[in-house]
Coordinates of C-alpha atoms in Angstrom, one line a residue:
X1 CA -24.1 -6.7 -20.0
X2 CA -25.0 -3.9 -22.4
X3 CA -22.4 -1.6 -20.8
X4 CA -19.7 -4.3 -21.2
X5 CA -20.5 -4.8 -24.9
X6 CA -20.3 -1.1 -25.5
X7 CA -16.9 -0.9 -23.7
X8 CA -15.5 -3.7 -25.8
X9 CA -16.7 -2.1 -29.0
X10 CA -15.3 1.2 -28.0
X11 CA -11.9 -0.3 -27.1
X12 CA -11.8 -2.2 -30.4
X13 CA -12.8 0.9 -32.3
X14 CA -10.1 3.0 -30.7
X15 CA -7.5 0.3 -31.3
X16 CA -8.4 0.2 -34.9
X17 CA -8.2 3.9 -35.3
X18 CA -4.8 3.9 -33.6
X19 CA -3.5 1.2 -35.9
X20 CA -4.7 3.1 -39.0
X21 CA -3.1 6.3 -37.7
X22 CA 0.2 4.5 -37.2
X23 CA 0.0 3.0 -40.7
X24 CA -0.5 6.5 -42.1
X25 CA 2.3 7.9 -39.9
X26 CA 4.8 5.2 -40.8
X27 CA 5.9 6.6 -44.3
X28 CA 6.7 10.0 -42.7
X29 CA 8.7 8.3 -39.9
X30 CA 10.5 6.1 -42.4
X31 CA 11.4 9.0 -44.7
X32 CA 12.9 11.0 -41.8
X33 CA 14.8 8.0 -40.3
X34 CA 16.4 7.1 -43.7
X35 CA 17.3 10.7 -44.3
X36 CA 19.4 10.8 -41.1
X37 CA 20.8 7.3 -41.3
X38 CA 23.9 6.1 -43.1
X39 CA 23.8 4.4 -46.4
X40 CA 24.9 1.1 -44.9
X41 CA 22.0 1.3 -42.4
X42 CA 19.6 2.0 -45.3
X43 CA 20.9 -1.0 -47.2
X44 CA 20.6 -3.2 -44.1
X45 CA 16.9 -2.3 -43.6
X46 CA 15.2 0.2 -46.0
X47 CA 12.0 0.0 -44.0
X48 CA 13.5 0.9 -40.6
X49 CA 11.7 3.1 -38.1
X50 CA 14.7 3.8 -35.8
X51 CA 17.8 5.6 -37.1
X52 CA 21.2 4.0 -37.1
X53 CA 24.6 5.7 -37.6
X54 CA 22.9 9.1 -37.5
X55 CA 24.3 11.7 -39.9
X56 CA 22.9 14.9 -41.2
X57 CA 25.2 15.0 -44.2
X58 CA 22.3 14.8 -46.7
X59 CA 20.7 17.8 -45.1
X60 CA 24.0 19.7 -45.2
X61 CA 24.5 18.9 -48.8
X62 CA 21.0 19.7 -50.0
X63 CA 20.8 23.0 -48.2
X64 CA 23.9 24.2 -50.0
X65 CA 22.1 23.9 -53.3
X66 CA 21.1 27.4 -54.5
X67 CA 18.2 26.0 -56.6
X68 CA 16.6 24.7 -53.4
X69 CA 16.3 28.2 -52.0
X70 CA 15.2 29.9 -55.2
X71 CA 12.6 27.1 -55.6
X72 CA 11.4 27.7 -52.0
X73 CA 11.0 31.4 -52.7
X74 CA 9.2 30.8 -56.0
X75 CA 6.8 28.3 -54.3
X76 CA 6.1 30.7 -51.4
X77 CA 5.3 33.5 -53.8
X78 CA 3.1 31.3 -56.0
X79 CA 1.3 29.8 -53.0
X80 CA 0.6 33.1 -51.2
X81 CA -0.5 34.8 -54.4
X82 CA -2.7 31.9 -55.5
X83 CA -4.4 31.6 -52.1
X84 CA -5.0 35.3 -51.7
X85 CA -6.4 35.8 -55.3
X86 CA -8.2 32.6 -55.3
X87 CA -10.1 33.2 -52.0
X88 CA -11.0 36.7 -53.1
X89 CA -12.4 35.3 -56.3
X90 CA -14.3 32.5 -54.5
X91 CA -15.9 35.1 -52.2
X92 CA -17.0 37.6 -54.8
X93 CA -18.2 34.8 -57.1
X94 CA -20.0 32.5 -54.6
X95 CA -21.8 35.4 -52.8
X96 CA -24.1 36.4 -55.8
X97 CA -24.5 32.7 -56.8
X98 CA -25.8 32.0 -53.4
X99 CA -28.8 34.3 -54.0
X100 CA -31.9 32.6 -55.5
X101 CA -33.0 35.8 -57.1
X102 CA -29.9 36.1 -59.3
X103 CA -31.1 35.8 -63.0
X104 CA -29.4 33.1 -64.9
X105 CA -28.0 31.4 -61.8
X106 CA -28.9 27.9 -63.0
X107 CA -27.1 28.4 -66.3
X108 CA -24.0 29.8 -64.6
X109 CA -23.9 26.8 -62.2
X110 CA -24.3 24.4 -65.1
X111 CA -21.4 26.1 -66.8
X112 CA -19.3 25.8 -63.6
X113 CA -20.2 22.1 -63.2
X114 CA -19.3 21.5 -66.9
X115 CA -15.8 22.8 -66.3
X116 CA -15.4 20.1 -63.6
X117 CA -16.0 17.4 -66.2
X118 CA -14.4 18.9 -69.3
X119 CA -11.7 21.3 -70.1
X120 CA -9.8 22.5 -73.2
X121 CA -6.8 20.3 -72.6
X122 CA -3.1 20.9 -72.4
X123 CA -2.4 22.3 -75.9
X124 CA -5.1 25.0 -75.8
X125 CA -3.9 26.0 -72.3
X126 CA -0.3 26.2 -73.5
X127 CA -1.3 28.4 -76.4
X128 CA -3.4 30.6 -74.1
X129 CA -0.4 31.2 -71.8
X130 CA 1.8 31.9 -74.8
X131 CA -0.6 34.4 -76.3
X132 CA -0.9 36.1 -72.9
X133 CA 2.9 36.4 -72.8
X134 CA 3.1 34.4 -69.5
X135 CA 5.3 31.5 -70.6
X136 CA 8.4 31.1 -68.4
X137 CA 6.9 33.3 -65.6
X138 CA 5.5 32.8 -62.2
X139 CA 2.0 34.1 -63.1
X140 CA 1.7 31.0 -65.4
X141 CA 1.8 28.9 -62.2
X142 CA -0.8 31.0 -60.5
X143 CA -3.5 31.8 -63.0
X144 CA -4.5 28.3 -64.3
X145 CA -5.4 27.1 -60.8
X146 CA -7.1 30.2 -59.4
X147 CA -10.7 28.9 -59.5
X148 CA -11.9 25.3 -58.8
X149 CA -15.5 24.5 -59.5
X150 CA -15.6 22.1 -56.6
X151 CA -14.3 24.7 -54.1
X152 CA -16.6 27.3 -55.5
X153 CA -19.6 25.1 -54.9
X154 CA -18.4 24.5 -51.3
X155 CA -18.2 28.3 -50.7
X156 CA -21.6 28.9 -52.4
X157 CA -23.4 26.2 -50.4
X158 CA -21.9 27.6 -47.1
X159 CA -23.1 31.1 -47.9
X160 CA -26.6 29.8 -48.7
X161 CA -26.8 28.7 -45.0
X162 CA -26.2 32.2 -43.6
X163 CA -29.5 33.6 -42.4
X164 CA -31.0 36.1 -44.8
X165 CA -32.3 38.1 -41.8
X166 CA -28.8 39.3 -41.0
X167 CA -28.5 40.9 -44.4
X168 CA -32.0 42.3 -44.4
X169 CA -31.3 43.9 -41.0
X170 CA -28.1 45.4 -42.3
X171 CA -29.9 46.8 -45.4
X172 CA -32.5 48.4 -43.2
X173 CA -29.7 50.2 -41.4
X174 CA -28.5 51.5 -44.8
X175 CA -25.6 49.0 -45.4
X176 CA -24.5 48.5 -49.0
X177 CA -23.9 45.2 -50.6
X178 CA -20.0 45.4 -50.4
X179 CA -20.3 46.3 -46.7
X180 CA -22.7 43.4 -46.1
X181 CA -20.4 41.0 -47.9
X182 CA -17.1 41.9 -46.3
X183 CA -18.3 42.9 -42.8
X184 CA -21.0 40.3 -42.2
X185 CA -20.9 37.4 -44.7
X186 CA -17.1 37.0 -44.8
X187 CA -16.6 36.9 -41.0
X188 CA -19.4 34.3 -40.7
X189 CA -17.7 32.3 -43.5
X190 CA -14.3 31.9 -41.8
X191 CA -14.6 28.1 -41.4
X192 CA -15.1 27.5 -45.1
X193 CA -12.5 30.2 -46.0
X194 CA -9.9 28.5 -43.8
X195 CA -10.8 25.1 -45.4
X196 CA -10.4 26.5 -48.9
X197 CA -7.2 28.2 -47.9
X198 CA -5.8 24.8 -46.9
X199 CA -7.1 23.1 -50.1
X200 CA -5.7 25.8 -52.3
X201 CA -2.3 26.1 -50.5
X202 CA -1.7 22.4 -50.7
X203 CA -2.7 22.3 -54.4
X204 CA -0.2 25.2 -55.3
X205 CA 2.5 23.8 -53.0
X206 CA 2.4 20.3 -54.5
X207 CA 1.9 21.3 -58.2
X208 CA 4.8 20.6 -60.5
X209 CA 3.1 19.7 -63.8
X210 CA 2.4 23.4 -64.8
X211 CA 6.0 24.2 -64.2
X212 CA 7.1 21.4 -66.5
X213 CA 4.8 22.8 -69.2
X214 CA 5.3 26.6 -68.8
X215 CA 8.7 27.1 -67.1
X216 CA 12.1 26.9 -68.8
X217 CA 14.6 28.7 -66.5
X218 CA 15.9 26.8 -63.5
X219 CA 15.7 29.9 -61.3
X220 CA 11.9 29.9 -61.8
X221 CA 11.4 26.3 -60.8
X222 CA 8.9 25.7 -58.0
X223 CA 9.9 23.4 -55.1
X224 CA 8.2 20.3 -56.3
X225 CA 9.9 20.4 -59.7
X226 CA 13.2 20.6 -57.8
X227 CA 12.1 17.6 -55.7
X228 CA 11.2 15.7 -58.9
X229 CA 14.6 16.3 -60.4
X230 CA 16.3 15.0 -57.2
X231 CA 14.1 12.0 -56.8
X232 CA 14.7 11.0 -60.4
X233 CA 18.4 10.7 -59.7
X234 CA 19.6 7.1 -59.9
X235 CA 23.3 7.3 -59.1
X236 CA 25.5 8.4 -56.1
X237 CA 25.4 12.2 -56.1
X238 CA 26.9 14.9 -54.1
X239 CA 26.2 18.6 -54.2
X240 CA 29.3 20.7 -54.4
X241 CA 29.4 24.4 -55.0
X242 CA 25.7 24.4 -56.0
X243 CA 26.1 21.8 -58.7
X244 CA 25.1 18.2 -58.7
X245 CA 27.9 15.9 -59.7
X246 CA 29.2 12.4 -59.2
X247 CA 30.5 11.9 -55.7
X248 CA 33.5 9.9 -56.7
X249 CA 34.6 12.8 -59.0
X250 CA 33.9 15.4 -56.3
X251 CA 36.0 13.6 -53.8
X252 CA 33.5 14.4 -51.0
X253 CA 32.0 12.0 -48.4
X254 CA 29.5 10.1 -50.5
X255 CA 25.9 10.9 -50.0
X256 CA 23.7 8.4 -51.8
X257 CA 20.9 9.3 -54.0
X258 CA 18.4 7.6 -51.7
X259 CA 19.5 9.5 -48.6
X260 CA 19.6 12.8 -50.5
X261 CA 16.1 12.2 -52.0
X262 CA 14.6 11.4 -48.6
X263 CA 16.2 14.5 -47.0
X264 CA 14.9 16.7 -49.9
X265 CA 11.4 15.1 -49.4
X266 CA 11.4 16.1 -45.7
X267 CA 12.6 19.6 -46.4
X268 CA 10.0 20.4 -49.1
X269 CA 6.9 18.7 -47.4
X270 CA 7.4 19.8 -43.8
X271 CA 6.3 23.4 -44.2
X272 CA 2.9 22.6 -45.7
X273 CA 2.4 19.9 -43.1
X274 CA 2.9 22.5 -40.3
X275 CA 0.1 24.6 -41.7
X276 CA -2.6 22.0 -41.0
X277 CA -2.7 22.2 -37.2
X278 CA -3.4 25.9 -37.3
X279 CA -6.5 25.4 -39.6
X280 CA -7.6 22.0 -38.2
X281 CA -10.3 23.6 -35.9
X282 CA -11.9 25.2 -38.9
X283 CA -11.5 22.2 -41.2
X284 CA -14.2 19.8 -40.1
X285 CA -16.8 22.5 -39.6
X286 CA -16.0 24.1 -43.0
X287 CA -16.3 20.8 -44.8
X288 CA -19.6 19.8 -43.0
X289 CA -21.4 23.1 -43.4
X290 CA -20.0 23.8 -46.9
X291 CA -20.7 20.3 -48.3
X292 CA -23.2 19.8 -51.1
X293 CA -26.5 18.9 -49.6
X294 CA -28.4 15.9 -51.1

């Protein structure tokens, strides 16, 4: 009887998980289906999960837009730069903070936690970027997001769990602190490093607000700002010769704003979604071991 109850619970639990997974997957399926369906099919059923009157006209139109590819390049540069610099800073900052003998560690940690609750605000940050001469440049999209107090605490907590005996043995053999950090501690910290790489990459890839504040030239737009401009369109549009103009005036096959928006959404979100499977095996372990202990 007990075995039967367990089986029923397990079945119900699995069914619930499958239902939740399908609900989370539905928006992605709907976006893709609408992006390859005709406008009449979209009007007939905007919530469809099966394509009708399949056409790739929206993808053909959006990929001819030069701003898309320059935005892609800008976003890739910003994301790679931000992840590389950010992870390096997390490592060299979290390692000394993980040592209990560091003088003033408590004060430093209080200062880090303070930045998680309060910050200077938009106007001081803008003036700082202006005084540094970084307005309308890609570094202005990288520097403000380099360090996160939450991510730093995750890295610090993970390093605190690395056995001290490993470092002591290395010091007895004559190893220096940089050698111990990059040849012993960093390889053992790969799960949390991979986790923070994913967090940081997603944050840089999806950020558009900093671009609104700091960037003026269209050729320096990141991908999400380009997506924002497309999604805000409210009329029938077509892309002709790299420009966005009224479809009736262009004389092309009409591509509706909705279809074009959905196609753009698929193009800009698919790359970052493809990164997750490669880091998934590190993700849970990194979160569990690097989480703040109560």
